[in-house]
Amino acid sequence: MFASQASPPGQLSLLTYNVSGLPWPLGLDRPAKLAQIADRLAALRATGRAPQVVVLQEAFSPEAEAIARRAGYRYTAFGPTSASPQPERGYTRPGMVLKGEGLGPMLSSGLILMSDFRISHVRRTAFPVGACAGYDCLANKGILAARIALPGVETPVEIVTTHFNSGNPSGQPEPVNRIAFNRQLEALHRFVADDVAVAKNAPVVRIFAGDFNMGHSPARLTALLGYIKKQKGFASSALGRDKYSGLCQSQPDICREGLALAANVPLRHANDWQFVTAPQDVQLTPLAAEMMFGKDRAGKTLSDHVGLKVVYQFR
């Protein structure tokens, strides 16, 4: 059950996947598909082809949470629960009850981290009070991080996953939901800055992987790329829905924009991202990006997202 992928020393494969694990009655068809996701990961593990680390978003339901056990990963960490406290930052509280605001979170963060490698220094936080918009406020979204013991790599490696506020699906217009996005980006910056290792100037490699919900917003894209640049990091790759992929053929530059491995869509349409910050003396190269859990022969997917796997090489 705990078979792991054989790979060269210093190599890491990381999958981020929004599994759309909405609870009943919103996700009537989800239990069977969530089980298929878990079983497919388990089958890949049995043949040594599974990602070594997996981060999930929207794992809200019991069936979604069960992916961690059913897939067979040895080490697991969960993000904030529905009862986890939200930090107070003095933000104005959103109050449109008909849009899901002001009721308090009814769902967890939906974040899970699964790893073949031993994990330690698990950290988690909910986003601050007021750092949400619309229906997203019904989930206690936040950040989950853990260090992994990667063979052949002496510098600590921390995996950070998160799920930012949606755009149009939030029910709030772009100027409103973008405020929530910016506050969540501020929370991510604070989460990293508050790490004890950073306070002591200890070198840490961080790989961020999650659903950053660009929401087709150039302003969101500018904010995220600005954050990555400010942290002296680089974007590995990004992924979005295929219906925008044709634009990459006519305008390839808008699907790369500084990414190590080009996205399949223009970046403002890419929700699922992986990016890296690392000390100057650590050489970390994204070798390949792969789309996982794509369309079957009938053109169907197991979620409204597909998985983004990136293979990294430490040198």
PDB file of C-alpha atoms in Angstrom, residues 2-306:
ATOM      1  CA  PHE A   2       2.916   2.327   0.712  1.00  0.00           C
ATOM      2  CA  ALA A   3       4.877   1.662  -2.471  1.00  0.00           C
ATOM      3  CA  SER A   4       6.616   4.824  -3.626  1.00  0.00           C
ATOM      4  CA  GLN A   5       7.941   6.092  -6.899  1.00  0.00           C
ATOM      5  CA  ALA A   6      11.576   5.339  -7.655  1.00  0.00           C
ATOM      6  CA  SER A   7      13.333   8.434  -8.966  1.00  0.00           C
ATOM      7  CA  PRO A   8      16.867   9.810  -9.254  1.00  0.00           C
ATOM      8  CA  PRO A   9      18.329  11.496  -6.155  1.00  0.00           C
ATOM      9  CA  GLY A  10      17.194  15.063  -5.769  1.00  0.00           C
ATOM     10  CA  GLN A  11      14.174  14.676  -8.030  1.00  0.00           C
ATOM     11  CA  LEU A  12      10.650  15.563  -6.930  1.00  0.00           C
ATOM     12  CA  SER A  13       7.291  15.161  -8.665  1.00  0.00           C
ATOM     13  CA  LEU A  14       4.467  17.336  -7.317  1.00  0.00           C
ATOM     14  CA  LEU A  15       0.799  17.276  -8.336  1.00  0.00           C
ATOM     15  CA  THR A  16      -1.743  19.979  -7.532  1.00  0.00           C
ATOM     16  CA  TYR A  17      -5.374  19.082  -8.167  1.00  0.00           C
ATOM     17  CA  ASN A  18      -8.690  20.733  -7.337  1.00  0.00           C
ATOM     18  CA  VAL A  19     -10.940  17.686  -6.918  1.00  0.00           C
ATOM     19  CA  SER A  20     -14.275  19.552  -6.650  1.00  0.00           C
ATOM     20  CA  GLY A  21     -15.179  17.668  -3.482  1.00  0.00           C
ATOM     21  CA  LEU A  22     -18.382  19.558  -2.777  1.00  0.00           C
ATOM     22  CA  PRO A  23     -20.680  17.985  -0.179  1.00  0.00           C
ATOM     23  CA  TRP A  24     -24.294  16.934  -0.665  1.00  0.00           C
ATOM     24  CA  PRO A  25     -26.528  18.354  -2.093  1.00  0.00           C
ATOM     25  CA  LEU A  26     -24.124  20.405  -4.238  1.00  0.00           C
ATOM     26  CA  GLY A  27     -22.078  17.412  -5.309  1.00  0.00           C
ATOM     27  CA  LEU A  28     -24.569  14.648  -6.008  1.00  0.00           C
ATOM     28  CA  ASP A  29     -22.263  12.885  -8.463  1.00  0.00           C
ATOM     29  CA  ARG A  30     -19.052  13.511  -6.575  1.00  0.00           C
ATOM     30  CA  PRO A  31     -18.597  10.448  -4.294  1.00  0.00           C
ATOM     31  CA  ALA A  32     -18.106   8.022  -7.190  1.00  0.00           C
ATOM     32  CA  LYS A  33     -15.750  10.343  -9.047  1.00  0.00           C
ATOM     33  CA  LEU A  34     -13.734  11.112  -5.930  1.00  0.00           C
ATOM     34  CA  ALA A  35     -13.325   7.378  -5.386  1.00  0.00           C
ATOM     35  CA  GLN A  36     -12.084   7.069  -8.961  1.00  0.00           C
ATOM     36  CA  ILE A  37      -9.503   9.791  -8.321  1.00  0.00           C
ATOM     37  CA  ALA A  38      -8.237   7.939  -5.254  1.00  0.00           C
ATOM     38  CA  ASP A  39      -8.180   4.585  -7.022  1.00  0.00           C
ATOM     39  CA  ARG A  40      -6.308   6.010  -9.992  1.00  0.00           C
ATOM     40  CA  LEU A  41      -3.649   7.446  -7.689  1.00  0.00           C
ATOM     41  CA  ALA A  42      -3.430   4.097  -5.900  1.00  0.00           C
ATOM     42  CA  ALA A  43      -3.016   2.290  -9.227  1.00  0.00           C
ATOM     43  CA  LEU A  44      -0.264   4.688 -10.264  1.00  0.00           C
ATOM     44  CA  ARG A  45       1.457   4.100  -6.940  1.00  0.00           C
ATOM     45  CA  ALA A  46       1.303   0.343  -7.454  1.00  0.00           C
ATOM     46  CA  THR A  47       3.302   0.756 -10.660  1.00  0.00           C
ATOM     47  CA  GLY A  48       5.677   3.421  -9.332  1.00  0.00           C
ATOM     48  CA  ARG A  49       4.257   6.180 -11.544  1.00  0.00           C
ATOM     49  CA  ALA A  50       2.386   8.310  -9.016  1.00  0.00           C
ATOM     50  CA  PRO A  51       3.469  11.828  -8.048  1.00  0.00           C
ATOM     51  CA  GLN A  52       5.583  11.716  -4.907  1.00  0.00           C
ATOM     52  CA  VAL A  53       3.721  14.634  -3.345  1.00  0.00           C
ATOM     53  CA  VAL A  54       0.094  15.606  -3.995  1.00  0.00           C
ATOM     54  CA  VAL A  55      -1.796  18.682  -2.836  1.00  0.00           C
ATOM     55  CA  LEU A  56      -5.574  18.809  -3.154  1.00  0.00           C
ATOM     56  CA  GLN A  57      -8.048  21.660  -3.068  1.00  0.00           C
ATOM     57  CA  GLU A  58     -11.827  21.522  -2.503  1.00  0.00           C
ATOM     58  CA  ALA A  59     -11.523  18.277  -0.539  1.00  0.00           C
ATOM     59  CA  PHE A  60     -14.539  19.307   1.540  1.00  0.00           C
ATOM     60  CA  SER A  61     -16.610  16.132   1.789  1.00  0.00           C
ATOM     61  CA  PRO A  62     -15.803  12.928   3.706  1.00  0.00           C
ATOM     62  CA  GLU A  63     -15.363  11.167   0.363  1.00  0.00           C
ATOM     63  CA  ALA A  64     -12.859  13.805  -0.739  1.00  0.00           C
ATOM     64  CA  GLU A  65     -10.949  13.597   2.533  1.00  0.00           C
ATOM     65  CA  ALA A  66     -10.839   9.813   2.107  1.00  0.00           C
ATOM     66  CA  ILE A  67      -8.654  10.216  -0.982  1.00  0.00           C
ATOM     67  CA  ALA A  68      -5.664  10.586   1.340  1.00  0.00           C
ATOM     68  CA  ARG A  69      -6.240   7.170   2.907  1.00  0.00           C
ATOM     69  CA  ARG A  70      -7.500   5.383  -0.182  1.00  0.00           C
ATOM     70  CA  ALA A  71      -4.635   6.527  -2.429  1.00  0.00           C
ATOM     71  CA  GLY A  72      -2.118   5.022  -0.005  1.00  0.00           C
ATOM     72  CA  TYR A  73       0.278   7.872   0.716  1.00  0.00           C
ATOM     73  CA  ARG A  74       2.194   7.322   3.939  1.00  0.00           C
ATOM     74  CA  TYR A  75       2.186  10.904   5.197  1.00  0.00           C
ATOM     75  CA  THR A  76      -0.795  13.260   5.192  1.00  0.00           C
ATOM     76  CA  ALA A  77      -1.602  16.746   6.479  1.00  0.00           C
ATOM     77  CA  PHE A  78      -4.889  18.641   6.410  1.00  0.00           C
ATOM     78  CA  GLY A  79      -5.559  22.365   6.193  1.00  0.00           C
ATOM     79  CA  PRO A  80      -7.747  24.492   8.466  1.00  0.00           C
ATOM     80  CA  THR A  81     -11.087  23.030   9.511  1.00  0.00           C
ATOM     81  CA  SER A  82     -14.395  24.885   9.513  1.00  0.00           C
ATOM     82  CA  ALA A  83     -13.753  25.710  13.182  1.00  0.00           C
ATOM     83  CA  SER A  84     -10.176  26.991  12.782  1.00  0.00           C
ATOM     84  CA  PRO A  85      -9.888  30.618  13.916  1.00  0.00           C
ATOM     85  CA  GLN A  86      -9.528  33.376  11.342  1.00  0.00           C
ATOM     86  CA  PRO A  87      -6.925  36.044  12.179  1.00  0.00           C
ATOM     87  CA  GLU A  88      -8.177  39.587  12.700  1.00  0.00           C
ATOM     88  CA  ARG A  89      -6.498  42.104  10.399  1.00  0.00           C
ATOM     89  CA  GLY A  90      -8.991  44.951  10.633  1.00  0.00           C
ATOM     90  CA  TYR A  91     -10.624  44.229   7.295  1.00  0.00           C
ATOM     91  CA  THR A  92     -14.234  45.216   6.708  1.00  0.00           C
ATOM     92  CA  ARG A  93     -16.408  42.130   7.022  1.00  0.00           C
ATOM     93  CA  PRO A  94     -18.401  41.266   3.893  1.00  0.00           C
ATOM     94  CA  GLY A  95     -22.100  41.177   4.679  1.00  0.00           C
ATOM     95  CA  MET A  96     -24.209  40.139   1.691  1.00  0.00           C
ATOM     96  CA  VAL A  97     -25.972  37.157   3.258  1.00  0.00           C
ATOM     97  CA  LEU A  98     -27.703  36.216   0.005  1.00  0.00           C
ATOM     98  CA  LYS A  99     -24.235  35.826  -1.524  1.00  0.00           C
ATOM     99  CA  GLY A 100     -22.993  33.614   1.323  1.00  0.00           C
ATOM    100  CA  GLU A 101     -21.286  36.367   3.295  1.00  0.00           C
ATOM    101  CA  GLY A 102     -21.561  37.061   7.010  1.00  0.00           C
ATOM    102  CA  LEU A 103     -22.647  33.523   7.905  1.00  0.00           C
ATOM    103  CA  GLY A 104     -19.250  32.192   8.908  1.00  0.00           C
ATOM    104  CA  PRO A 105     -17.527  29.204   7.317  1.00  0.00           C
ATOM    105  CA  MET A 106     -19.573  26.027   7.020  1.00  0.00           C
ATOM    106  CA  LEU A 107     -16.880  24.028   5.239  1.00  0.00           C
ATOM    107  CA  SER A 108     -13.212  23.378   5.898  1.00  0.00           C
ATOM    108  CA  SER A 109     -10.396  24.835   3.812  1.00  0.00           C
ATOM    109  CA  GLY A 110     -10.548  21.743   1.609  1.00  0.00           C
ATOM    110  CA  LEU A 111      -6.743  21.492   1.613  1.00  0.00           C
ATOM    111  CA  ILE A 112      -4.847  18.200   1.847  1.00  0.00           C
ATOM    112  CA  LEU A 113      -1.149  17.392   1.421  1.00  0.00           C
ATOM    113  CA  MET A 114      -0.078  13.792   0.777  1.00  0.00           C
ATOM    114  CA  SER A 115       3.531  12.654   0.568  1.00  0.00           C
ATOM    115  CA  ASP A 116       5.730   9.629   0.053  1.00  0.00           C
ATOM    116  CA  PHE A 117       8.393  11.466   2.028  1.00  0.00           C
ATOM    117  CA  ARG A 118       8.302  12.086   5.756  1.00  0.00           C
ATOM    118  CA  ILE A 119       6.727  15.448   6.562  1.00  0.00           C
ATOM    119  CA  SER A 120       7.457  17.802   9.454  1.00  0.00           C
ATOM    120  CA  HIS A 121       6.917  21.415  10.518  1.00  0.00           C
ATOM    121  CA  VAL A 122       3.282  21.305   9.427  1.00  0.00           C
ATOM    122  CA  ARG A 123       1.786  24.806   9.417  1.00  0.00           C
ATOM    123  CA  ARG A 124      -1.708  25.980   8.569  1.00  0.00           C
ATOM    124  CA  THR A 125      -3.830  29.087   8.846  1.00  0.00           C
ATOM    125  CA  ALA A 126      -7.232  30.251   7.732  1.00  0.00           C
ATOM    126  CA  PHE A 127      -7.400  33.473   5.776  1.00  0.00           C
ATOM    127  CA  PRO A 128      -8.170  36.550   7.892  1.00  0.00           C
ATOM    128  CA  VAL A 129     -11.657  37.714   8.758  1.00  0.00           C
ATOM    129  CA  GLY A 130     -12.899  39.746   5.818  1.00  0.00           C
ATOM    130  CA  ALA A 131     -10.475  38.213   3.310  1.00  0.00           C
ATOM    131  CA  CYS A 132     -13.201  36.555   1.263  1.00  0.00           C
ATOM    132  CA  ALA A 133     -15.985  37.517  -1.104  1.00  0.00           C
ATOM    133  CA  GLY A 134     -19.324  35.958  -1.949  1.00  0.00           C
ATOM    134  CA  TYR A 135     -19.979  32.245  -1.731  1.00  0.00           C
ATOM    135  CA  ASP A 136     -16.291  31.570  -1.065  1.00  0.00           C
ATOM    136  CA  CYS A 137     -16.902  32.840   2.481  1.00  0.00           C
ATOM    137  CA  LEU A 138     -18.804  29.617   3.191  1.00  0.00           C
ATOM    138  CA  ALA A 139     -15.477  27.731   3.227  1.00  0.00           C
ATOM    139  CA  ASN A 140     -12.672  28.414   5.691  1.00  0.00           C
ATOM    140  CA  LYS A 141     -10.095  28.824   2.952  1.00  0.00           C
ATOM    141  CA  GLY A 142      -6.491  29.292   3.918  1.00  0.00           C
ATOM    142  CA  ILE A 143      -2.966  27.933   3.611  1.00  0.00           C
ATOM    143  CA  LEU A 144      -1.321  24.583   4.418  1.00  0.00           C
ATOM    144  CA  ALA A 145       2.423  23.930   4.437  1.00  0.00           C
ATOM    145  CA  ALA A 146       4.761  21.111   5.410  1.00  0.00           C
ATOM    146  CA  ARG A 147       8.409  20.292   4.969  1.00  0.00           C
ATOM    147  CA  ILE A 148       9.332  17.088   3.183  1.00  0.00           C
ATOM    148  CA  ALA A 149      12.444  14.996   3.773  1.00  0.00           C
ATOM    149  CA  LEU A 150      13.620  14.758   0.164  1.00  0.00           C
ATOM    150  CA  PRO A 151      16.499  12.287  -0.267  1.00  0.00           C
ATOM    151  CA  GLY A 152      19.660  13.865  -1.599  1.00  0.00           C
ATOM    152  CA  VAL A 153      18.644  17.429  -0.706  1.00  0.00           C
ATOM    153  CA  GLU A 154      20.140  19.034   2.397  1.00  0.00           C
ATOM    154  CA  THR A 155      18.253  22.336   2.258  1.00  0.00           C
ATOM    155  CA  PRO A 156      14.786  22.091   3.856  1.00  0.00           C
ATOM    156  CA  VAL A 157      12.005  21.861   1.268  1.00  0.00           C
ATOM    157  CA  GLU A 158       8.571  23.214   2.173  1.00  0.00           C
ATOM    158  CA  ILE A 159       5.463  22.554   0.095  1.00  0.00           C
ATOM    159  CA  VAL A 160       2.831  25.293   0.369  1.00  0.00           C
ATOM    160  CA  THR A 161      -0.705  24.887  -0.944  1.00  0.00           C
ATOM    161  CA  THR A 162      -3.668  27.237  -0.946  1.00  0.00           C
ATOM    162  CA  HIS A 163      -6.962  28.010  -2.676  1.00  0.00           C
ATOM    163  CA  PHE A 164      -7.726  31.653  -3.420  1.00  0.00           C
ATOM    164  CA  ASN A 165     -11.113  33.340  -3.787  1.00  0.00           C
ATOM    165  CA  SER A 166     -12.906  32.574  -7.034  1.00  0.00           C
ATOM    166  CA  GLY A 167     -13.890  35.202  -9.570  1.00  0.00           C
ATOM    167  CA  ASN A 168     -17.331  35.079 -11.164  1.00  0.00           C
ATOM    168  CA  PRO A 169     -18.416  31.893  -9.298  1.00  0.00           C
ATOM    169  CA  SER A 170     -18.147  33.840  -6.029  1.00  0.00           C
ATOM    170  CA  GLY A 171     -21.269  35.756  -7.010  1.00  0.00           C
ATOM    171  CA  GLN A 172     -19.507  39.071  -6.510  1.00  0.00           C
ATOM    172  CA  PRO A 173     -18.251  41.369  -9.292  1.00  0.00           C
ATOM    173  CA  GLU A 174     -14.573  41.503 -10.186  1.00  0.00           C
ATOM    174  CA  PRO A 175     -13.727  44.702  -8.268  1.00  0.00           C
ATOM    175  CA  VAL A 176     -15.140  43.107  -5.097  1.00  0.00           C
ATOM    176  CA  ASN A 177     -13.732  39.594  -5.436  1.00  0.00           C
ATOM    177  CA  ARG A 178     -10.340  41.045  -6.414  1.00  0.00           C
ATOM    178  CA  ILE A 179     -10.129  42.755  -3.021  1.00  0.00           C
ATOM    179  CA  ALA A 180     -10.477  39.335  -1.392  1.00  0.00           C
ATOM    180  CA  PHE A 181      -7.808  37.945  -3.727  1.00  0.00           C
ATOM    181  CA  ASN A 182      -5.380  40.724  -2.799  1.00  0.00           C
ATOM    182  CA  ARG A 183      -6.013  40.218   0.914  1.00  0.00           C
ATOM    183  CA  GLN A 184      -5.345  36.511   0.533  1.00  0.00           C
ATOM    184  CA  LEU A 185      -2.111  37.255  -1.303  1.00  0.00           C
ATOM    185  CA  GLU A 186      -1.140  39.490   1.625  1.00  0.00           C
ATOM    186  CA  ALA A 187      -1.971  36.604   3.971  1.00  0.00           C
ATOM    187  CA  LEU A 188       0.287  34.288   1.977  1.00  0.00           C
ATOM    188  CA  HIS A 189       3.126  36.792   2.221  1.00  0.00           C
ATOM    189  CA  ARG A 190       2.603  37.101   5.984  1.00  0.00           C
ATOM    190  CA  PHE A 191       2.403  33.311   6.391  1.00  0.00           C
ATOM    191  CA  VAL A 192       5.807  32.882   4.779  1.00  0.00           C
ATOM    192  CA  ALA A 193       7.346  35.843   6.588  1.00  0.00           C
ATOM    193  CA  ASP A 194       6.143  34.557   9.949  1.00  0.00           C
ATOM    194  CA  ASP A 195       7.902  31.229   9.541  1.00  0.00           C
ATOM    195  CA  VAL A 196      10.476  30.739  12.264  1.00  0.00           C
ATOM    196  CA  ALA A 197      13.053  29.634   9.704  1.00  0.00           C
ATOM    197  CA  VAL A 198      12.705  32.925   7.839  1.00  0.00           C
ATOM    198  CA  ALA A 199      13.061  34.883  11.072  1.00  0.00           C
ATOM    199  CA  LYS A 200      16.374  33.123  11.677  1.00  0.00           C
ATOM    200  CA  ASN A 201      17.485  33.602   8.061  1.00  0.00           C
ATOM    201  CA  ALA A 202      17.706  29.852   7.614  1.00  0.00           C
ATOM    202  CA  PRO A 203      17.572  28.805   3.943  1.00  0.00           C
ATOM    203  CA  VAL A 204      14.350  27.100   2.873  1.00  0.00           C
ATOM    204  CA  VAL A 205      13.204  26.042  -0.576  1.00  0.00           C
ATOM    205  CA  ARG A 206       9.479  26.670  -1.003  1.00  0.00           C
ATOM    206  CA  ILE A 207       7.350  25.217  -3.747  1.00  0.00           C
ATOM    207  CA  PHE A 208       3.898  26.780  -3.934  1.00  0.00           C
ATOM    208  CA  ALA A 209       1.209  24.685  -5.613  1.00  0.00           C
ATOM    209  CA  GLY A 210      -2.510  25.324  -5.609  1.00  0.00           C
ATOM    210  CA  ASP A 211      -5.580  26.914  -7.120  1.00  0.00           C
ATOM    211  CA  PHE A 212      -4.825  30.629  -7.372  1.00  0.00           C
ATOM    212  CA  ASN A 213      -8.020  31.378  -9.310  1.00  0.00           C
ATOM    213  CA  MET A 214      -6.907  33.938 -11.868  1.00  0.00           C
ATOM    214  CA  GLY A 215     -10.573  34.391 -12.760  1.00  0.00           C
ATOM    215  CA  HIS A 216      -9.693  35.777 -16.229  1.00  0.00           C
ATOM    216  CA  SER A 217      -8.511  38.915 -14.432  1.00  0.00           C
ATOM    217  CA  PRO A 218      -5.410  40.751 -15.729  1.00  0.00           C
ATOM    218  CA  ALA A 219      -5.244  42.546 -12.372  1.00  0.00           C
ATOM    219  CA  ARG A 220      -5.067  39.252 -10.462  1.00  0.00           C
ATOM    220  CA  LEU A 221      -2.358  37.997 -12.804  1.00  0.00           C
ATOM    221  CA  THR A 222      -0.330  41.164 -12.332  1.00  0.00           C
ATOM    222  CA  ALA A 223      -0.633  40.833  -8.545  1.00  0.00           C
ATOM    223  CA  LEU A 224       0.454  37.175  -8.498  1.00  0.00           C
ATOM    224  CA  LEU A 225       3.397  37.662 -10.856  1.00  0.00           C
ATOM    225  CA  GLY A 226       4.380  40.722  -8.829  1.00  0.00           C
ATOM    226  CA  TYR A 227       4.369  38.665  -5.638  1.00  0.00           C
ATOM    227  CA  ILE A 228       6.533  35.951  -7.216  1.00  0.00           C
ATOM    228  CA  LYS A 229       9.005  38.556  -8.457  1.00  0.00           C
ATOM    229  CA  LYS A 230       9.095  40.306  -5.079  1.00  0.00           C
ATOM    230  CA  GLN A 231       9.945  36.987  -3.427  1.00  0.00           C
ATOM    231  CA  LYS A 232      12.751  36.502  -5.989  1.00  0.00           C
ATOM    232  CA  GLY A 233      11.053  33.345  -7.170  1.00  0.00           C
ATOM    233  CA  PHE A 234      10.028  31.936 -10.517  1.00  0.00           C
ATOM    234  CA  ALA A 235       6.879  30.377 -11.901  1.00  0.00           C
ATOM    235  CA  SER A 236       7.258  26.738 -12.896  1.00  0.00           C
ATOM    236  CA  SER A 237       4.043  26.238 -14.857  1.00  0.00           C
ATOM    237  CA  ALA A 238       0.307  26.889 -14.837  1.00  0.00           C
ATOM    238  CA  LEU A 239      -2.821  25.198 -16.110  1.00  0.00           C
ATOM    239  CA  GLY A 240      -6.302  26.238 -17.189  1.00  0.00           C
ATOM    240  CA  ARG A 241      -9.321  24.970 -19.070  1.00  0.00           C
ATOM    241  CA  ASP A 242      -8.757  23.665 -22.578  1.00  0.00           C
ATOM    242  CA  LYS A 243     -11.328  25.996 -24.133  1.00  0.00           C
ATOM    243  CA  TYR A 244      -8.711  28.765 -23.984  1.00  0.00           C
ATOM    244  CA  SER A 245      -5.789  26.668 -25.241  1.00  0.00           C
ATOM    245  CA  GLY A 246      -6.225  27.651 -28.891  1.00  0.00           C
ATOM    246  CA  LEU A 247      -4.997  31.137 -28.061  1.00  0.00           C
ATOM    247  CA  CYS A 248      -1.562  29.685 -27.286  1.00  0.00           C
ATOM    248  CA  GLN A 249      -1.107  28.647 -30.902  1.00  0.00           C
ATOM    249  CA  SER A 250      -1.645  32.138 -32.252  1.00  0.00           C
ATOM    250  CA  GLN A 251      -0.024  34.007 -29.340  1.00  0.00           C
ATOM    251  CA  PRO A 252       2.483  31.666 -27.633  1.00  0.00           C
ATOM    252  CA  ASP A 253       4.078  34.441 -25.581  1.00  0.00           C
ATOM    253  CA  ILE A 254       0.900  35.013 -23.541  1.00  0.00           C
ATOM    254  CA  CYS A 255       1.053  31.371 -22.405  1.00  0.00           C
ATOM    255  CA  ARG A 256       4.597  31.625 -21.093  1.00  0.00           C
ATOM    256  CA  GLU A 257       5.289  35.149 -19.788  1.00  0.00           C
ATOM    257  CA  GLY A 258       8.359  34.063 -17.873  1.00  0.00           C
ATOM    258  CA  LEU A 259       7.215  30.571 -16.860  1.00  0.00           C
ATOM    259  CA  ALA A 260       9.881  27.882 -16.929  1.00  0.00           C
ATOM    260  CA  LEU A 261       7.386  25.546 -18.627  1.00  0.00           C
ATOM    261  CA  ALA A 262       4.662  27.205 -20.688  1.00  0.00           C
ATOM    262  CA  ALA A 263       1.036  27.020 -19.581  1.00  0.00           C
ATOM    263  CA  ASN A 264      -1.625  25.448 -21.778  1.00  0.00           C
ATOM    264  CA  VAL A 265      -3.671  28.673 -21.775  1.00  0.00           C
ATOM    265  CA  PRO A 266      -3.047  32.429 -21.501  1.00  0.00           C
ATOM    266  CA  LEU A 267      -2.008  33.025 -17.921  1.00  0.00           C
ATOM    267  CA  ARG A 268      -5.017  35.150 -16.977  1.00  0.00           C
ATOM    268  CA  HIS A 269      -7.124  32.027 -17.611  1.00  0.00           C
ATOM    269  CA  ALA A 270      -4.825  29.691 -15.633  1.00  0.00           C
ATOM    270  CA  ASN A 271      -6.100  28.807 -12.170  1.00  0.00           C
ATOM    271  CA  ASP A 272      -3.693  26.057 -11.108  1.00  0.00           C
ATOM    272  CA  TRP A 273      -0.117  27.198 -10.529  1.00  0.00           C
ATOM    273  CA  GLN A 274       3.232  26.033  -9.229  1.00  0.00           C
ATOM    274  CA  PHE A 275       6.012  28.484  -8.399  1.00  0.00           C
ATOM    275  CA  VAL A 276       9.242  28.393  -6.420  1.00  0.00           C
ATOM    276  CA  THR A 277      11.389  30.472  -4.096  1.00  0.00           C
ATOM    277  CA  ALA A 278      14.843  29.147  -3.274  1.00  0.00           C
ATOM    278  CA  PRO A 279      18.160  30.320  -1.802  1.00  0.00           C
ATOM    279  CA  GLN A 280      20.696  31.500  -4.373  1.00  0.00           C
ATOM    280  CA  ASP A 281      22.984  28.542  -3.743  1.00  0.00           C
ATOM    281  CA  VAL A 282      20.241  25.998  -4.535  1.00  0.00           C
ATOM    282  CA  GLN A 283      19.828  25.012  -8.173  1.00  0.00           C
ATOM    283  CA  LEU A 284      16.267  23.868  -8.770  1.00  0.00           C
ATOM    284  CA  THR A 285      15.023  23.207 -12.291  1.00  0.00           C
ATOM    285  CA  PRO A 286      11.513  22.273 -13.454  1.00  0.00           C
ATOM    286  CA  LEU A 287      12.144  19.433 -15.900  1.00  0.00           C
ATOM    287  CA  ALA A 288       8.645  18.716 -17.164  1.00  0.00           C
ATOM    288  CA  ALA A 289       4.990  19.585 -16.677  1.00  0.00           C
ATOM    289  CA  GLU A 290       2.221  17.058 -17.204  1.00  0.00           C
ATOM    290  CA  MET A 291      -1.557  17.310 -17.259  1.00  0.00           C
ATOM    291  CA  MET A 292      -3.157  14.553 -15.175  1.00  0.00           C
ATOM    292  CA  PHE A 293      -6.788  13.457 -14.804  1.00  0.00           C
ATOM    293  CA  GLY A 294      -7.704  14.872 -18.193  1.00  0.00           C
ATOM    294  CA  LYS A 295     -10.619  13.959 -20.426  1.00  0.00           C
ATOM    295  CA  ASP A 296     -11.615  10.335 -20.928  1.00  0.00           C
ATOM    296  CA  ARG A 297     -12.734   8.876 -24.255  1.00  0.00           C
ATOM    297  CA  ALA A 298     -16.161  10.414 -23.781  1.00  0.00           C
ATOM    298  CA  GLY A 299     -14.639  13.839 -23.197  1.00  0.00           C
ATOM    299  CA  LYS A 300     -15.454  13.795 -19.471  1.00  0.00           C
ATOM    300  CA  THR A 301     -13.208  14.668 -16.537  1.00  0.00           C
ATOM    301  CA  LEU A 302     -13.363  13.602 -12.895  1.00  0.00           C
ATOM    302  CA  SER A 303     -13.399  17.224 -11.718  1.00  0.00           C
ATOM    303  CA  ASP A 304     -13.964  20.666 -13.183  1.00  0.00           C
ATOM    304  CA  HIS A 305     -10.163  21.014 -13.029  1.00  0.00           C
ATOM    305  CA  VAL A 306      -7.396  18.765 -14.282  1.00  0.00           C
TER     306      VAL A 306
END
